[in-house]
Each structure stands twice: as structure tokens, then as C-alpha cells.
């Protein structure tokens, strides 16, 4: 006899997948209110501007604060022409979940120094102010206030979860779970392999050694001049002579980036310390083809850290055929971005909505 329960499960799973895809491809089905907000922070120069999206009937329910990754992002977090956070917020609104998305400090309508002129610790302070603002019920009152962080934003979300009065729920997308220098070196070697097209293990080992030295020098406060010799040798491995006038800007750009405050802080910082104190319900999702915070490098340490925290409610998922941004151009390989053609993963939103729905 056929297994009716198994068949019903398959039908239900298929319906959920179709529903998630519909959320991303059709207008919002539920009426909702979009509020333009301004949030002050402990830094008098920083006021955060954003959009609070509240679906009909969502007041009194769950609201998710959305935290962008590294870089100076507007509230929609535009990636390859796709408004990553707006798409996520609209999908969540269709499921009756409110969201707050914000322009990063010093970007678009938010004031103050930019994220590149600040550090991750500064952004934690900003997001703490936003979390408190939501809990104070300025526009709407919610029973649960959670956070969704992407990439660096996931690290910020973990830090909020490790503080007093943590968010009620935490969703981490492409979360780093090791010291910044380890994640950065992994990113750079992957980028070198892909961008320069070199697969020779001996050459890649030399690239990794020079990247590690660059990270060490940055953390220890070395000047751009101190980094010159190592940087010249690094670029030479890619057959780029940065001593020439034509390529001199590449040398200046790399050493300049390695000596700014954000990079020094990022390389020295270790989000696993915050994860090891995260005890609130947590969902972590990685893309199988993520080359920026790879699941192979980060998922294991993240799981170990949450276990050491004694977290009783966490889920880790690796979504197949997805990159760091959970975006894909139709008909293109995973990770190949085409400006203006990127579509958000329906599977990602299905996972998030199902997880949140079980915790309403």
C-alpha cells in the first residue's frame, strides 16, 4: 500500500515551495503600512533612517530588524541591481511578519561617518539603538523583536544576542564564525583563484602566506609603507607588477584598505565569542557555493559555539545551489551575477518563514 503520510508530506512540502516562490514573484497580497522612521543613537552625529514595514494584523506579532553586511548599504541592500533586503522584507510581509530595514550610518538618508570610516563595534551600537527603538513601541507594539543579519550583519546580530536584553530571535545569513583574519584570508585566496585563474597549489599556498602576513601587519598597526614589500610580492604571484606607474594605484589601494580602522578591527575580531553566549532561538543559513563566508569553514565552528552556549533551539541549514547573497540569475551558474537579472531564492524565504512561523 502507498504511504499516505509520506505522500501528504511531499504535497505539503511542494505547496510550501510554490507559496514561497509566489511571495517573491507577485505583489504583496496583504495590505501593509510602510513607515519612514528616524532613530537616534548614542553618537549624536548618527541618526539612522529607514522603513518599518507592518503588514495588516502584524502589530502585536513579530518584527525583524534587518542588518546589512559590510560596505555602505542603503536600506534595500542593493546587490547586482537587486534590492536584497526589500525583497526579503516584502516576502516576510506577505507572511504577516513586520520588518525594519535601515540605511547604514553615513549612507543615503542616515547621518554620521560611514561604515568604512567606523568599525563593526560602532555598528553594534547603532543596531542596539534600533532594537531598543522597536521595543519602545514608537509606531507599533510587537510581542517579539528579532534580528536578521547578513554576512558582517550576522556577526553584529550575534553580538546583540550576547548582550543583556538580547533579541528574541536571531537569523544569521552567511555568518562568519571565526576570527576575521581567518575568514578574510579564505575569501582572498578564493578570489585570487577565481579572478586570476591560478590553480597551482604551490602558488596558492604562497598567496595564502602573503595574505596571512598582510592580516598580521594590519592587526599590529603597521603603516602602508611597512606593508609595501609583502604586497608587491603578493601581486607578483598574479603577474601584476605594482611598481609600475600604471599599476601603482593597486598598491596604494590595497595598503590603504589594510590600514583603515574598519579593516584592523574586522581582522582582529572573533564573532565566535559572541556566538558562544547566544542562547536565544537561532537559525543559521549558508549557501553551498558561498565563497565569502563558506559553510565548509564557518558552519562547524558556528555549531560548536552555539552548543557551548547551551543553546537549546538552533538550526543550521546549507542551501544547495546558492551563493553568499542567495541571489541567482536565471539560466546562469551559481555565483555568476548579471546586473538587473538577479532573483532571490524562494527556498531561502521558505526556510525563514517556516522557522519564524513555528515561533510565533
mmCIF file of C-alpha atoms in Angstrom:
data_model
loop_
_atom_site.group_PDB
_atom_site.id
_atom_site.type_symbol
_atom_site.label_atom_id
_atom_site.label_comp_id
_atom_site.label_asym_id
_atom_site.label_seq_id
_atom_site.Cartn_x
_atom_site.Cartn_y
_atom_site.Cartn_z
ATOM 1 C CA UNK A 1 0.000 0.000 0.000
ATOM 2 C CA UNK A 2 1.230 3.550 -0.672
ATOM 3 C CA UNK A 3 2.468 5.582 2.301
ATOM 4 C CA UNK A 4 -0.244 8.249 2.527
ATOM 5 C CA UNK A 5 1.593 10.146 5.284
ATOM 6 C CA UNK A 6 4.741 10.359 3.173
ATOM 7 C CA UNK A 7 2.672 11.449 0.197
ATOM 8 C CA UNK A 8 0.972 14.133 2.234
ATOM 9 C CA UNK A 9 4.336 15.377 3.441
ATOM 10 C CA UNK A 10 5.576 15.639 -0.139
ATOM 11 C CA UNK A 11 2.436 17.511 -1.190
ATOM 12 C CA UNK A 12 2.772 19.887 1.776
ATOM 13 C CA UNK A 13 6.469 20.500 1.033
ATOM 14 C CA UNK A 14 5.698 21.190 -2.611
ATOM 15 C CA UNK A 15 2.923 23.614 -1.672
ATOM 16 C CA UNK A 16 5.251 25.477 0.701
ATOM 17 C CA UNK A 17 7.878 25.803 -2.028
ATOM 18 C CA UNK A 18 5.302 27.092 -4.526
ATOM 19 C CA UNK A 19 3.929 29.537 -1.954
ATOM 20 C CA UNK A 20 7.416 30.877 -1.212
ATOM 21 C CA UNK A 21 8.095 31.405 -4.908
ATOM 22 C CA UNK A 22 4.755 33.192 -5.287
ATOM 23 C CA UNK A 23 5.729 35.542 -2.476
ATOM 24 C CA UNK A 24 8.732 36.648 -4.482
ATOM 25 C CA UNK A 25 7.054 36.964 -7.866
ATOM 26 C CA UNK A 26 3.706 38.621 -7.068
ATOM 27 C CA UNK A 27 2.683 41.867 -5.347
ATOM 28 C CA UNK A 28 2.065 41.769 -1.627
ATOM 29 C CA UNK A 29 -1.245 40.037 -1.017
ATOM 30 C CA UNK A 30 -1.876 41.539 2.415
ATOM 31 C CA UNK A 31 -2.331 45.246 2.987
ATOM 32 C CA UNK A 32 0.523 46.790 4.883
ATOM 33 C CA UNK A 33 1.738 50.120 6.181
ATOM 34 C CA UNK A 34 5.173 51.480 5.340
ATOM 35 C CA UNK A 35 6.513 53.995 7.889
ATOM 36 C CA UNK A 36 9.545 56.198 7.286
ATOM 37 C CA UNK A 37 11.451 56.380 10.568
ATOM 38 C CA UNK A 38 14.367 58.209 12.170
ATOM 39 C CA UNK A 39 16.278 56.635 15.064
ATOM 40 C CA UNK A 40 18.793 58.475 17.235
ATOM 41 C CA UNK A 41 21.856 56.656 18.564
ATOM 42 C CA UNK A 42 24.324 57.255 21.423
ATOM 43 C CA UNK A 43 26.544 59.015 18.863
ATOM 44 C CA UNK A 44 24.937 62.449 18.358
ATOM 45 C CA UNK A 45 26.277 62.575 14.793
ATOM 46 C CA UNK A 46 24.495 59.350 13.821
ATOM 47 C CA UNK A 47 20.779 59.237 13.070
ATOM 48 C CA UNK A 48 19.502 56.165 11.260
ATOM 49 C CA UNK A 49 16.809 56.465 8.598
ATOM 50 C CA UNK A 50 14.745 53.513 7.498
ATOM 51 C CA UNK A 51 11.474 51.825 6.652
ATOM 52 C CA UNK A 52 9.255 49.964 9.100
ATOM 53 C CA UNK A 53 7.006 47.649 7.080
ATOM 54 C CA UNK A 54 3.996 46.454 9.092
ATOM 55 C CA UNK A 55 1.550 44.069 7.392
ATOM 56 C CA UNK A 56 -2.119 44.228 8.350
ATOM 57 C CA UNK A 57 -2.599 42.265 11.551
ATOM 58 C CA UNK A 58 1.149 42.060 12.275
ATOM 59 C CA UNK A 59 1.073 44.550 15.151
ATOM 60 C CA UNK A 60 1.365 42.537 18.328
ATOM 61 C CA UNK A 61 3.293 39.849 16.471
ATOM 62 C CA UNK A 62 6.921 39.565 15.355
ATOM 63 C CA UNK A 63 9.158 42.265 13.871
ATOM 64 C CA UNK A 64 12.624 41.579 12.464
ATOM 65 C CA UNK A 65 15.432 44.159 12.401
ATOM 66 C CA UNK A 66 17.463 43.650 9.210
ATOM 67 C CA UNK A 67 21.241 44.217 9.432
ATOM 68 C CA UNK A 68 23.322 44.639 6.277
ATOM 69 C CA UNK A 69 26.727 43.164 5.513
ATOM 70 C CA UNK A 70 29.989 45.080 5.155
ATOM 71 C CA UNK A 71 30.066 48.187 2.997
ATOM 72 C CA UNK A 72 27.925 51.297 2.886
ATOM 73 C CA UNK A 73 24.460 49.954 2.074
ATOM 74 C CA UNK A 74 21.135 51.755 1.757
ATOM 75 C CA UNK A 75 18.179 50.124 3.476
ATOM 76 C CA UNK A 76 17.325 47.932 0.466
ATOM 77 C CA UNK A 77 20.868 46.439 0.341
ATOM 78 C CA UNK A 78 21.269 46.571 -3.444
ATOM 79 C CA UNK A 79 23.315 43.644 -4.796
ATOM 80 C CA UNK A 80 23.907 43.426 -8.566
ATOM 81 C CA UNK A 81 20.867 45.646 -9.068
ATOM 82 C CA UNK A 82 18.618 43.514 -6.842
ATOM 83 C CA UNK A 83 17.141 45.100 -3.667
ATOM 84 C CA UNK A 84 18.081 42.142 -1.467
ATOM 85 C CA UNK A 85 16.554 43.405 1.775
ATOM 86 C CA UNK A 86 13.421 44.887 0.215
ATOM 87 C CA UNK A 87 12.690 41.563 -1.475
ATOM 88 C CA UNK A 88 13.143 39.747 1.820
ATOM 89 C CA UNK A 89 11.021 42.307 3.694
ATOM 90 C CA UNK A 90 8.172 42.044 1.174
ATOM 91 C CA UNK A 91 8.221 38.240 1.334
ATOM 92 C CA UNK A 92 8.094 38.383 5.130
ATOM 93 C CA UNK A 93 5.262 40.948 4.988
ATOM 94 C CA UNK A 94 3.232 38.566 2.852
ATOM 95 C CA UNK A 95 3.627 36.041 5.672
ATOM 96 C CA UNK A 96 2.451 38.586 8.258
ATOM 97 C CA UNK A 97 5.916 39.429 9.643
ATOM 98 C CA UNK A 98 6.976 43.059 10.110
ATOM 99 C CA UNK A 99 10.496 44.298 9.338
ATOM 100 C CA UNK A 100 12.691 47.328 9.922
ATOM 101 C CA UNK A 101 15.428 47.959 7.367
ATOM 102 C CA UNK A 102 17.838 50.874 7.712
ATOM 103 C CA UNK A 103 20.302 52.917 5.695
ATOM 104 C CA UNK A 104 23.777 52.273 7.108
ATOM 105 C CA UNK A 105 25.340 55.126 9.050
ATOM 106 C CA UNK A 106 26.535 57.891 6.708
ATOM 107 C CA UNK A 107 24.663 56.354 3.761
ATOM 108 C CA UNK A 108 21.571 57.592 1.882
ATOM 109 C CA UNK A 109 19.396 59.348 4.492
ATOM 110 C CA UNK A 110 21.332 58.212 7.583
ATOM 111 C CA UNK A 111 23.877 60.626 9.041
ATOM 112 C CA UNK A 112 27.335 60.303 10.577
ATOM 113 C CA UNK A 113 30.593 58.680 9.484
ATOM 114 C CA UNK A 114 30.193 55.836 7.004
ATOM 115 C CA UNK A 115 30.726 52.207 7.949
ATOM 116 C CA UNK A 116 34.120 52.368 6.229
ATOM 117 C CA UNK A 117 35.040 55.266 8.500
ATOM 118 C CA UNK A 118 33.813 53.341 11.533
ATOM 119 C CA UNK A 119 34.164 49.817 12.929
ATOM 120 C CA UNK A 120 31.885 46.824 13.420
ATOM 121 C CA UNK A 121 31.687 47.778 17.108
ATOM 122 C CA UNK A 122 30.183 51.143 16.102
ATOM 123 C CA UNK A 123 27.551 49.356 14.045
ATOM 124 C CA UNK A 124 26.675 47.141 17.019
ATOM 125 C CA UNK A 125 25.877 50.334 18.952
ATOM 126 C CA UNK A 126 23.709 51.562 16.052
ATOM 127 C CA UNK A 127 21.760 48.309 15.864
ATOM 128 C CA UNK A 128 21.327 48.205 19.659
ATOM 129 C CA UNK A 129 19.652 51.610 19.374
ATOM 130 C CA UNK A 130 17.382 50.302 16.603
ATOM 131 C CA UNK A 131 16.493 47.191 18.623
ATOM 132 C CA UNK A 132 15.620 49.321 21.652
ATOM 133 C CA UNK A 133 13.578 51.681 19.441
ATOM 134 C CA UNK A 134 11.453 48.781 18.216
ATOM 135 C CA UNK A 135 10.899 47.557 21.764
ATOM 136 C CA UNK A 136 9.846 51.022 22.896
ATOM 137 C CA UNK A 137 6.845 50.785 20.536
ATOM 138 C CA UNK A 138 7.178 54.193 18.887
ATOM 139 C CA UNK A 139 4.928 53.304 15.942
ATOM 140 C CA UNK A 140 3.697 49.774 16.664
ATOM 141 C CA UNK A 141 3.917 47.313 19.533
ATOM 142 C CA UNK A 142 5.304 43.834 18.916
ATOM 143 C CA UNK A 143 5.391 40.710 21.082
ATOM 144 C CA UNK A 144 8.744 39.580 19.646
ATOM 145 C CA UNK A 145 11.642 41.618 18.297
ATOM 146 C CA UNK A 146 14.193 39.611 16.327
ATOM 147 C CA UNK A 147 17.137 40.318 14.049
ATOM 148 C CA UNK A 148 18.178 39.097 10.604
ATOM 149 C CA UNK A 149 21.847 39.715 9.833
ATOM 150 C CA UNK A 150 23.671 39.066 6.589
ATOM 151 C CA UNK A 151 27.453 38.485 6.496
ATOM 152 C CA UNK A 152 29.025 41.146 8.754
ATOM 153 C CA UNK A 153 25.458 41.886 9.818
ATOM 154 C CA UNK A 154 25.180 38.294 11.053
ATOM 155 C CA UNK A 155 28.195 38.894 13.269
ATOM 156 C CA UNK A 156 26.510 42.047 14.588
ATOM 157 C CA UNK A 157 23.313 40.065 15.244
ATOM 158 C CA UNK A 158 25.313 37.540 17.281
ATOM 159 C CA UNK A 159 26.828 40.346 19.350
ATOM 160 C CA UNK A 160 23.362 41.711 20.104
ATOM 161 C CA UNK A 161 22.293 38.211 21.137
ATOM 162 C CA UNK A 162 25.213 38.008 23.568
ATOM 163 C CA UNK A 163 24.284 41.281 25.311
ATOM 164 C CA UNK A 164 21.820 41.907 28.126
ATOM 165 C CA UNK A 165 18.226 42.143 26.800
ATOM 166 C CA UNK A 166 19.042 40.181 23.644
ATOM 167 C CA UNK A 167 16.690 39.963 20.664
ATOM 168 C CA UNK A 168 14.006 37.300 20.973
ATOM 169 C CA UNK A 169 15.015 35.558 17.730
ATOM 170 C CA UNK A 170 18.170 35.556 15.614
ATOM 171 C CA UNK A 171 18.572 34.673 11.919
ATOM 172 C CA UNK A 172 22.125 34.547 10.566
ATOM 173 C CA UNK A 173 22.692 34.518 6.794
ATOM 174 C CA UNK A 174 26.232 33.713 5.619
ATOM 175 C CA UNK A 175 27.557 34.183 9.132
ATOM 176 C CA UNK A 176 31.284 34.388 9.891
ATOM 177 C CA UNK A 177 32.141 32.160 12.851
ATOM 178 C CA UNK A 178 35.916 32.524 13.083
ATOM 179 C CA UNK A 179 38.329 35.367 13.698
ATOM 180 C CA UNK A 180 38.112 37.937 10.914
ATOM 181 C CA UNK A 181 41.635 37.304 9.651
ATOM 182 C CA UNK A 182 40.821 33.609 9.041
ATOM 183 C CA UNK A 183 37.613 34.421 7.150
ATOM 184 C CA UNK A 184 39.340 37.200 5.186
ATOM 185 C CA UNK A 185 42.283 35.043 4.096
ATOM 186 C CA UNK A 186 39.866 32.335 2.930
ATOM 187 C CA UNK A 187 37.916 34.954 0.944
ATOM 188 C CA UNK A 188 41.024 36.425 -0.643
ATOM 189 C CA UNK A 189 42.535 33.106 -1.699
ATOM 190 C CA UNK A 190 39.204 32.071 -3.250
ATOM 191 C CA UNK A 191 39.007 35.430 -5.035
ATOM 192 C CA UNK A 192 42.600 35.108 -6.264
ATOM 193 C CA UNK A 193 41.925 31.626 -7.593
ATOM 194 C CA UNK A 194 38.781 32.722 -9.393
ATOM 195 C CA UNK A 195 39.897 36.179 -10.523
ATOM 196 C CA UNK A 196 43.441 35.375 -11.635
ATOM 197 C CA UNK A 197 42.677 31.824 -12.739
ATOM 198 C CA UNK A 198 45.603 30.164 -10.971
ATOM 199 C CA UNK A 199 45.041 26.670 -9.561
ATOM 200 C CA UNK A 200 48.655 25.647 -8.841
ATOM 201 C CA UNK A 201 48.626 24.502 -5.172
ATOM 202 C CA UNK A 202 52.152 25.810 -4.569
ATOM 203 C CA UNK A 203 51.270 29.271 -5.866
ATOM 204 C CA UNK A 204 48.026 29.348 -3.890
ATOM 205 C CA UNK A 205 49.938 28.338 -0.747
ATOM 206 C CA UNK A 206 52.257 31.328 -1.298
ATOM 207 C CA UNK A 207 49.244 33.598 -1.846
ATOM 208 C CA UNK A 208 47.760 32.395 1.431
ATOM 209 C CA UNK A 209 51.043 33.005 3.276
ATOM 210 C CA UNK A 210 51.258 36.593 1.974
ATOM 211 C CA UNK A 211 47.597 37.218 2.828
ATOM 212 C CA UNK A 212 48.187 35.979 6.373
ATOM 213 C CA UNK A 213 51.184 38.280 6.657
ATOM 214 C CA UNK A 214 49.101 41.221 5.404
ATOM 215 C CA UNK A 215 46.465 40.442 8.047
ATOM 216 C CA UNK A 216 49.089 40.185 10.777
ATOM 217 C CA UNK A 217 50.636 43.517 9.816
ATOM 218 C CA UNK A 218 47.212 45.170 9.740
ATOM 219 C CA UNK A 219 46.224 43.909 13.188
ATOM 220 C CA UNK A 220 49.550 45.018 14.641
ATOM 221 C CA UNK A 221 49.054 48.560 13.322
ATOM 222 C CA UNK A 222 51.661 48.556 10.549
ATOM 223 C CA UNK A 223 51.797 51.527 8.188
ATOM 224 C CA UNK A 224 51.212 51.372 4.430
ATOM 225 C CA UNK A 225 54.978 51.624 3.919
ATOM 226 C CA UNK A 226 55.524 48.651 6.253
ATOM 227 C CA UNK A 227 53.176 46.613 4.064
ATOM 228 C CA UNK A 228 54.760 47.517 0.758
ATOM 229 C CA UNK A 229 57.255 44.638 0.407
ATOM 230 C CA UNK A 230 54.723 41.920 1.252
ATOM 231 C CA UNK A 231 52.093 43.492 -1.045
ATOM 232 C CA UNK A 232 54.490 43.722 -4.008
ATOM 233 C CA UNK A 233 55.338 40.023 -3.605
ATOM 234 C CA UNK A 234 51.654 39.120 -3.309
ATOM 235 C CA UNK A 235 50.635 40.882 -6.500
ATOM 236 C CA UNK A 236 53.640 39.420 -8.332
ATOM 237 C CA UNK A 237 52.119 35.969 -7.803
ATOM 238 C CA UNK A 238 49.304 37.128 -10.057
ATOM 239 C CA UNK A 239 51.793 38.522 -12.587
ATOM 240 C CA UNK A 240 50.956 42.104 -11.606
ATOM 241 C CA UNK A 241 53.876 44.498 -11.242
ATOM 242 C CA UNK A 242 52.603 47.172 -8.842
ATOM 243 C CA UNK A 243 55.895 49.067 -9.036
ATOM 244 C CA UNK A 244 54.901 50.427 -12.459
ATOM 245 C CA UNK A 245 53.110 53.751 -12.778
ATOM 246 C CA UNK A 246 50.195 52.012 -14.465
ATOM 247 C CA UNK A 247 49.584 49.691 -11.503
ATOM 248 C CA UNK A 248 50.716 51.894 -8.631
ATOM 249 C CA UNK A 249 47.104 52.643 -7.686
ATOM 250 C CA UNK A 250 46.589 48.944 -6.928
ATOM 251 C CA UNK A 251 49.408 49.004 -4.382
ATOM 252 C CA UNK A 252 48.056 52.168 -2.775
ATOM 253 C CA UNK A 253 44.519 50.813 -2.750
ATOM 254 C CA UNK A 254 45.432 47.534 -1.061
ATOM 255 C CA UNK A 255 47.731 49.010 1.595
ATOM 256 C CA UNK A 256 45.281 51.837 2.230
ATOM 257 C CA UNK A 257 42.455 49.380 2.802
ATOM 258 C CA UNK A 258 44.576 47.233 5.108
ATOM 259 C CA UNK A 259 45.416 50.213 7.316
ATOM 260 C CA UNK A 260 41.942 51.685 7.852
ATOM 261 C CA UNK A 261 40.168 51.327 11.210
ATOM 262 C CA UNK A 262 37.372 49.094 9.912
ATOM 263 C CA UNK A 263 39.774 46.506 8.472
ATOM 264 C CA UNK A 264 42.047 46.426 11.514
ATOM 265 C CA UNK A 265 39.028 45.840 13.768
ATOM 266 C CA UNK A 266 37.446 43.269 11.442
ATOM 267 C CA UNK A 267 40.615 41.184 11.169
ATOM 268 C CA UNK A 268 41.153 41.123 14.928
ATOM 269 C CA UNK A 269 37.535 40.483 15.867
ATOM 270 C CA UNK A 270 36.211 36.994 16.632
ATOM 271 C CA UNK A 271 32.412 36.518 16.389
ATOM 272 C CA UNK A 272 32.661 33.007 17.856
ATOM 273 C CA UNK A 273 32.989 34.634 21.282
ATOM 274 C CA UNK A 274 29.537 36.189 20.884
ATOM 275 C CA UNK A 275 28.091 33.010 19.367
ATOM 276 C CA UNK A 276 29.290 31.105 22.433
ATOM 277 C CA UNK A 277 26.972 33.329 24.500
ATOM 278 C CA UNK A 278 23.969 33.177 22.162
ATOM 279 C CA UNK A 279 21.139 31.299 23.848
ATOM 280 C CA UNK A 280 18.078 32.695 22.056
ATOM 281 C CA UNK A 281 16.423 30.703 19.219
ATOM 282 C CA UNK A 282 18.813 30.900 16.254
ATOM 283 C CA UNK A 283 18.553 29.996 12.572
ATOM 284 C CA UNK A 284 21.796 29.998 10.542
ATOM 285 C CA UNK A 285 21.700 29.567 6.763
ATOM 286 C CA UNK A 286 24.623 29.253 4.347
ATOM 287 C CA UNK A 287 24.740 28.907 0.586
ATOM 288 C CA UNK A 288 26.530 25.809 -0.705
ATOM 289 C CA UNK A 289 28.513 27.991 -3.146
ATOM 290 C CA UNK A 290 29.306 30.845 -0.749
ATOM 291 C CA UNK A 291 32.909 31.911 -1.385
ATOM 292 C CA UNK A 292 32.885 34.797 1.111
ATOM 293 C CA UNK A 293 31.806 33.018 4.286
ATOM 294 C CA UNK A 294 31.954 29.418 3.185
ATOM 295 C CA UNK A 295 29.910 26.807 5.007
ATOM 296 C CA UNK A 296 32.926 24.482 4.954
ATOM 297 C CA UNK A 297 34.910 26.966 7.042
ATOM 298 C CA UNK A 298 32.192 28.508 9.221
ATOM 299 C CA UNK A 299 29.226 26.160 9.771
ATOM 300 C CA UNK A 300 31.127 23.745 12.027
ATOM 301 C CA UNK A 301 32.594 26.393 14.355
ATOM 302 C CA UNK A 302 29.214 28.173 14.497
ATOM 303 C CA UNK A 303 27.514 24.942 15.558
ATOM 304 C CA UNK A 304 30.211 24.241 18.141
ATOM 305 C CA UNK A 305 29.898 27.752 19.576
ATOM 306 C CA UNK A 306 26.097 27.510 19.912
ATOM 307 C CA UNK A 307 26.434 24.115 21.567
ATOM 308 C CA UNK A 308 28.963 25.503 24.022
ATOM 309 C CA UNK A 309 26.481 28.294 24.816
ATOM 310 C CA UNK A 310 23.948 25.676 25.809
ATOM 311 C CA UNK A 311 21.572 26.974 23.125
ATOM 312 C CA UNK A 312 18.527 24.708 23.201
ATOM 313 C CA UNK A 313 16.930 25.936 19.976
ATOM 314 C CA UNK A 314 19.149 26.403 16.949
ATOM 315 C CA UNK A 315 19.039 25.220 13.354
ATOM 316 C CA UNK A 316 21.822 25.260 10.742
ATOM 317 C CA UNK A 317 20.953 24.899 7.052
ATOM 318 C CA UNK A 318 23.125 24.793 3.918
ATOM 319 C CA UNK A 319 21.042 25.598 0.850
ATOM 320 C CA UNK A 320 22.167 23.895 -2.376
ATOM 321 C CA UNK A 321 22.963 25.949 -5.471
ATOM 322 C CA UNK A 322 23.117 29.260 -3.574
ATOM 323 C CA UNK A 323 25.874 31.836 -3.181
ATOM 324 C CA UNK A 324 26.657 34.348 -0.438
ATOM 325 C CA UNK A 325 23.702 36.576 -1.358
ATOM 326 C CA UNK A 326 21.111 33.877 -2.090
ATOM 327 C CA UNK A 327 20.609 35.505 -5.481
ATOM 328 C CA UNK A 328 20.769 33.885 -8.884
ATOM 329 C CA UNK A 329 20.369 34.994 -12.498
ATOM 330 C CA UNK A 330 18.020 32.676 -14.442
ATOM 331 C CA UNK A 331 19.942 30.261 -16.635
ATOM 332 C CA UNK A 332 23.327 31.279 -15.202
ATOM 333 C CA UNK A 333 25.716 29.269 -12.997
ATOM 334 C CA UNK A 334 25.586 29.829 -9.257
ATOM 335 C CA UNK A 335 27.671 32.869 -8.340
ATOM 336 C CA UNK A 336 27.548 34.474 -11.806
ATOM 337 C CA UNK A 337 25.795 37.780 -11.264
ATOM 338 C CA UNK A 338 24.056 39.660 -14.075
ATOM 339 C CA UNK A 339 23.099 43.203 -13.145
ATOM 340 C CA UNK A 340 19.345 43.679 -13.016
ATOM 341 C CA UNK A 341 18.543 39.981 -13.528
ATOM 342 C CA UNK A 342 19.121 38.547 -10.058
ATOM 343 C CA UNK A 343 16.279 36.718 -8.305
ATOM 344 C CA UNK A 344 16.028 35.977 -4.593
ATOM 345 C CA UNK A 345 15.985 32.330 -3.535
ATOM 346 C CA UNK A 346 12.469 31.063 -2.846
ATOM 347 C CA UNK A 347 13.964 28.268 -0.767
ATOM 348 C CA UNK A 348 15.673 30.817 1.491
ATOM 349 C CA UNK A 349 12.407 32.598 2.233
ATOM 350 C CA UNK A 350 10.580 29.313 2.704
ATOM 351 C CA UNK A 351 13.126 28.308 5.362
ATOM 352 C CA UNK A 352 12.943 31.666 7.148
ATOM 353 C CA UNK A 353 9.148 31.950 7.097
ATOM 354 C CA UNK A 354 8.607 28.370 8.248
ATOM 355 C CA UNK A 355 11.111 28.805 11.095
ATOM 356 C CA UNK A 356 9.565 32.096 12.260
ATOM 357 C CA UNK A 357 6.026 30.735 11.947
ATOM 358 C CA UNK A 358 6.857 27.928 14.359
ATOM 359 C CA UNK A 359 7.938 30.536 16.917
ATOM 360 C CA UNK A 360 5.016 32.936 16.730
#
